[in-house]
N, CA, C and O atoms as a DFTB+ gen file, in Angstrom:
340 C
 N C O
     1  1      29.985      64.657     112.668
     2  2      29.482      63.510     111.953
     3  2      28.707      62.621     112.908
     4  3      29.062      62.523     114.082
     5  1      27.643      61.963     112.422
     6  2      26.911      61.067     113.308
     7  2      27.767      59.864     113.669
     8  3      28.690      59.499     112.941
     9  1      27.453      59.268     114.781
    10  2      28.205      58.105     115.215
    11  2      27.742      56.846     114.509
    12  3      26.702      56.814     113.851
    13  1      28.542      55.823     114.669
    14  2      28.205      54.520     114.118
    15  2      26.903      54.059     114.746
    16  3      26.690      54.239     115.945
    17  1      26.051      53.478     113.959
    18  2      24.739      53.058     114.431
    19  2      23.637      53.863     113.782
    20  3      22.469      53.477     113.836
    21  1      24.000      54.992     113.158
    22  2      22.993      55.812     112.477
    23  2      22.811      55.390     111.025
    24  3      21.953      55.933     110.328
    25  1      23.599      54.438     110.565
    26  2      23.534      53.999     109.176
    27  2      22.400      53.011     108.957
    28  3      21.899      52.394     109.897
    29  1      22.013      52.876     107.714
    30  2      21.054      51.862     107.308
    31  2      21.242      51.627     105.820
    32  3      21.654      52.526     105.087
    33  1      20.942      50.430     105.385
    34  2      21.064      50.126     103.958
    35  2      20.124      51.032     103.191
    36  3      18.949      51.156     103.538
    37  1      20.629      51.653     102.166
    38  2      19.830      52.581     101.372
    39  2      19.948      54.028     101.825
    40  3      19.322      54.914     101.244
    41  1      20.761      54.277     102.876
    42  2      20.897      55.662     103.335
    43  2      21.425      56.522     102.192
    44  3      22.337      56.116     101.473
    45  1      20.868      57.670     102.033
    46  2      21.238      58.654     101.018
    47  2      20.866      58.218      99.605
    48  3      21.294      58.851      98.639
    49  1      20.088      57.162      99.462
    50  2      19.704      56.688      98.132
    51  2      18.920      57.751      97.364
    52  3      19.142      57.934      96.167
    53  1      18.020      58.443      98.026
    54  2      17.247      59.496      97.372
    55  2      18.140      60.603      96.840
    56  3      17.958      61.070      95.716
    57  1      19.103      61.021      97.648
    58  2      20.054      62.041      97.194
    59  2      20.887      61.525      96.032
    60  3      21.104      62.241      95.054
    61  1      21.350      60.299      96.133
    62  2      22.188      59.703      95.087
    63  2      21.421      59.631      93.763
    64  3      21.988      59.880      92.699
    65  1      20.154      59.295      93.833
    66  2      19.341      59.159      92.622
    67  2      18.893      60.497      92.036
    68  3      18.664      60.598      90.831
    69  1      18.765      61.530      92.881
    70  2      18.139      62.773      92.432
    71  2      19.013      64.015      92.417
    72  3      18.611      65.032      91.852
    73  1      20.182      63.965      93.013
    74  2      21.043      65.156      93.078
    75  2      22.362      64.838      92.371
    76  3      23.220      64.157      92.932
    77  1      22.522      65.331      91.141
    78  2      23.711      64.977      90.351
    79  2      25.046      65.277      91.044
    80  3      25.968      64.467      90.957
    81  1      25.170      66.405      91.720
    82  2      26.435      66.727      92.379
    83  2      26.726      65.758      93.522
    84  3      27.868      65.335      93.700
    85  1      25.708      65.406      94.290
    86  2      25.879      64.436      95.368
    87  2      26.357      63.104      94.789
    88  3      27.285      62.489      95.314
    89  1      25.716      62.664      93.702
    90  2      26.083      61.391      93.069
    91  2      27.526      61.435      92.564
    92  3      28.282      60.484      92.764
    93  1      27.907      62.527      91.917
    94  2      29.266      62.664      91.382
    95  2      30.298      62.571      92.493
    96  3      31.295      61.861      92.360
    97  1      30.068      63.277      93.577
    98  2      31.031      63.276      94.689
    99  2      31.055      61.930      95.402
   100  3      32.124      61.452      95.782
   101  1      29.892      61.315      95.588
   102  2      29.866      60.011      96.249
   103  2      30.588      58.976      95.385
   104  3      31.353      58.161      95.900
   105  1      30.348      59.009      94.084
   106  2      31.042      58.081      93.183
   107  2      32.550      58.294      93.241
   108  3      33.319      57.332      93.244
   109  1      32.969      59.554      93.286
   110  2      34.404      59.868      93.355
   111  2      35.010      59.331      94.649
   112  3      36.073      58.711      94.627
   113  1      34.341      59.566      95.771
   114  2      34.840      59.071      97.065
   115  2      34.904      57.545      97.081
   116  3      35.882      56.968      97.556
   117  1      33.877      56.900      96.571
   118  2      33.839      55.433      96.567
   119  2      34.924      54.855      95.673
   120  3      35.502      53.814      95.986
   121  1      35.200      55.517      94.574
   122  2      36.276      55.058      93.683
   123  2      37.623      55.152      94.373
   124  3      38.458      54.257      94.244
   125  1      37.831      56.229      95.102
   126  2      39.091      56.396      95.840
   127  2      39.226      55.302      96.899
   128  3      40.278      54.674      97.015
   129  1      38.164      55.077      97.667
   130  2      38.212      54.085      98.744
   131  2      38.317      52.653      98.224
   132  3      38.824      51.778      98.925
   133  1      37.844      52.407      97.001
   134  2      37.879      51.055      96.440
   135  2      39.293      50.621      96.056
   136  3      39.517      49.449      95.752
   137  1      40.245      51.551      96.066
   138  2      41.638      51.198      95.770
   139  2      42.078      50.087      96.721
   140  3      41.736      50.098      97.903
   141  1      42.834      49.136      96.196
   142  2      43.247      47.985      97.008
   143  2      44.122      48.378      98.188
   144  3      44.245      47.603      99.136
   145  1      44.730      49.552      98.160
   146  2      45.536      50.013      99.295
   147  2      44.689      50.645     100.392
   148  3      45.195      50.933     101.476
   149  1      43.411      50.863     100.119
   150  2      42.506      51.425     101.125
   151  2      41.512      50.339     101.530
   152  3      41.902      49.368     102.179
   153  1      40.244      50.480     101.163
   154  2      39.260      49.449     101.529
   155  2      39.319      48.239     100.615
   156  3      39.136      47.105     101.058
   157  1      39.574      48.482      99.347
   158  2      39.627      47.386      98.394
   159  2      38.266      46.888      97.932
   160  3      38.190      45.912      97.187
   161  1      37.194      47.539      98.359
   162  2      35.841      47.195      97.933
   163  2      35.054      48.478      97.696
   164  3      35.396      49.540      98.216
   165  1      34.019      48.360      96.918
   166  2      33.148      49.498      96.633
   167  2      32.067      49.552      97.710
   168  3      31.216      48.665      97.779
   169  1      32.093      50.575      98.542
   170  2      31.127      50.663      99.645
   171  2      29.703      50.917      99.167
   172  3      28.761      50.778      99.947
   173  1      29.529      51.284      97.908
   174  2      28.167      51.455      97.378
   175  2      27.403      50.136      97.425
   176  3      26.174      50.147      97.491
   177  1      28.093      49.013      97.391
   178  2      27.423      47.711      97.477
   179  2      26.750      47.537      98.830
   180  3      25.698      46.905      98.916
   181  1      27.335      48.084      99.885
   182  2      26.715      48.025     101.208
   183  2      25.698      49.139     101.396
   184  3      24.665      48.946     102.036
   185  1      25.996      50.302     100.834
   186  2      25.102      51.441     101.001
   187  2      23.807      51.289     100.222
   188  3      22.736      51.648     100.711
   189  1      23.907      50.749      98.992
   190  2      22.745      50.646      98.110
   191  2      22.553      49.206      97.645
   192  3      22.677      48.923      96.453
   193  1      22.253      48.298      98.562
   194  2      22.106      46.889      98.169
   195  2      20.868      46.684      97.317
   196  3      19.910      47.455      97.377
   197  1      20.912      45.639      96.534
   198  2      19.755      45.219      95.760
   199  2      18.737      44.670      96.751
   200  3      19.101      43.901      97.640
   201  1      17.481      45.046      96.616
   202  2      16.471      44.617      97.580
   203  2      15.751      43.331      97.172
   204  3      14.677      43.027      97.690
   205  1      16.345      42.575      96.242
   206  2      15.750      41.299      95.839
   207  2      15.803      40.296      96.987
   208  3      16.668      40.369      97.860
   209  1      14.872      39.375      96.966
   210  2      14.887      38.307      97.956
   211  2      15.931      37.281      97.549
   212  3      16.043      36.940      96.371
   213  1      16.696      36.785      98.518
   214  2      17.786      35.856      98.234
   215  2      17.332      34.401      98.197
   216  3      18.145      33.518      97.920
   217  1      16.061      34.127      98.467
   218  2      15.587      32.753      98.502
   219  2      15.698      32.162      99.894
   220  3      15.247      31.040     100.124
   221  1      16.286      32.887     100.820
   222  2      16.442      32.415     102.198
   223  2      15.475      33.123     103.129
   224  3      15.535      32.954     104.347
   225  1      14.571      33.925     102.544
   226  2      13.667      34.711     103.374
   227  2      14.291      36.033     103.780
   228  3      13.653      36.840     104.455
   229  1      15.508      36.259     103.383
   230  2      16.208      37.493     103.730
   231  2      16.505      38.235     102.434
   232  3      16.936      37.632     101.451
   233  1      16.274      39.545     102.433
   234  2      16.562      40.321     101.241
   235  2      18.044      40.611     101.174
   236  3      18.754      40.486     102.172
   237  1      18.514      40.999      99.999
   238  2      19.904      41.426      99.860
   239  2      20.181      42.582     100.814
   240  3      21.277      42.687     101.365
   241  1      19.182      43.453     101.010
   242  2      19.349      44.580     101.923
   243  2      19.638      44.081     103.335
   244  3      20.533      44.603     104.001
   245  1      18.905      43.094     103.792
   246  2      19.142      42.537     105.121
   247  2      20.517      41.923     105.237
   248  3      21.185      42.073     106.260
   249  1      20.947      41.232     104.192
   250  2      22.280      40.639     104.207
   251  2      23.344      41.723     104.301
   252  3      24.325      41.564     105.027
   253  1      23.163      42.825     103.575
   254  2      24.143      43.911     103.595
   255  2      24.230      44.521     104.988
   256  3      25.325      44.812     105.470
   257  1      23.084      44.716     105.637
   258  2      23.103      45.294     106.977
   259  2      23.838      44.385     107.948
   260  3      24.563      44.862     108.821
   261  1      23.654      43.077     107.802
   262  2      24.305      42.128     108.693
   263  2      25.809      42.083     108.481
   264  3      26.559      41.792     109.412
   265  1      26.256      42.370     107.261
   266  2      27.674      42.195     106.947
   267  2      28.495      43.467     107.133
   268  3      29.710      43.427     106.941
   269  1      27.888      44.585     107.494
   270  2      28.642      45.826     107.663
   271  2      29.512      45.742     108.907
   272  3      29.018      45.511     110.011
   273  1      30.777      45.927     108.722
   274  2      31.718      45.968     109.832
   275  2      32.108      47.421     110.047
   276  3      31.844      48.258     109.184
   277  1      32.732      47.742     111.179
   278  2      33.171      49.126     111.392
   279  2      34.057      49.639     110.259
   280  3      34.042      50.830     109.950
   281  1      34.822      48.752     109.644
   282  2      35.696      49.198     108.556
   283  2      34.902      49.612     107.323
   284  3      35.437      50.307     106.459
   285  1      33.647      49.205     107.222
   286  2      32.766      49.639     106.132
   287  2      31.837      50.760     106.586
   288  3      31.551      51.685     105.827
   289  1      31.371      50.669     107.826
   290  2      30.414      51.653     108.326
   291  2      31.010      53.051     108.426
   292  3      30.422      54.024     107.954
   293  1      32.152      53.137     109.028
   294  2      32.736      54.459     109.261
   295  2      33.055      55.191     107.961
   296  3      32.738      56.376     107.853
   297  1      33.672      54.540     106.964
   298  2      33.874      55.240     105.692
   299  2      32.553      55.609     105.013
   300  3      32.449      56.673     104.402
   301  1      31.551      54.743     105.117
   302  2      30.242      55.039     104.498
   303  2      29.623      56.282     105.097
   304  3      29.133      57.152     104.377
   305  1      29.646      56.366     106.419
   306  2      29.097      57.540     107.089
   307  2      29.877      58.800     106.725
   308  3      29.289      59.850     106.466
   309  1      31.185      58.689     106.708
   310  2      32.003      59.837     106.340
   311  2      31.690      60.301     104.918
   312  3      31.524      61.497     104.675
   313  1      31.611      59.369     103.991
   314  2      31.374      59.722     102.592
   315  2      30.031      60.451     102.452
   316  3      29.955      61.468     101.763
   317  1      28.986      59.949     103.091
   318  2      27.666      60.604     103.010
   319  2      27.758      62.010     103.580
   320  3      27.286      62.959     102.954
   321  1      28.353      62.162     104.746
   322  2      28.456      63.492     105.356
   323  2      29.321      64.430     104.515
   324  3      28.997      65.609     104.373
   325  1      30.397      63.926     103.969
   326  2      31.272      64.725     103.114
   327  2      30.504      65.217     101.882
   328  3      30.603      66.384     101.504
   329  1      29.749      64.328     101.272
   330  2      29.001      64.687     100.057
   331  2      27.865      65.647     100.346
   332  3      27.432      66.375      99.453
   333  1      27.376      65.664     101.571
   334  2      26.344      66.628     101.956
   335  2      26.903      68.035     102.142
   336  3      26.181      69.026     102.036
   337  1      28.201      68.103     102.422
   338  2      28.825      69.407     102.738
   339  2      28.956      70.320     101.557
   340  3      29.459      71.435     101.692
């Protein structure tokens, strides 16, 4: 698996939008991780942020990149790699 730092907001968006099996598996993984006993949040919000401007000169995508912590990055990278397999 690639190391932390290879992620970016919108990574795997093309696959998610165009490959039904990839989307199904990614949705399944994200649902599992969103359980309150695990991450407690849906990592798709960080992976596929809305690219609207927030009124601060920063897009939602930029805000998502700034807010990714290792606890969000590592599961996101794993999920993408798992769904590619």
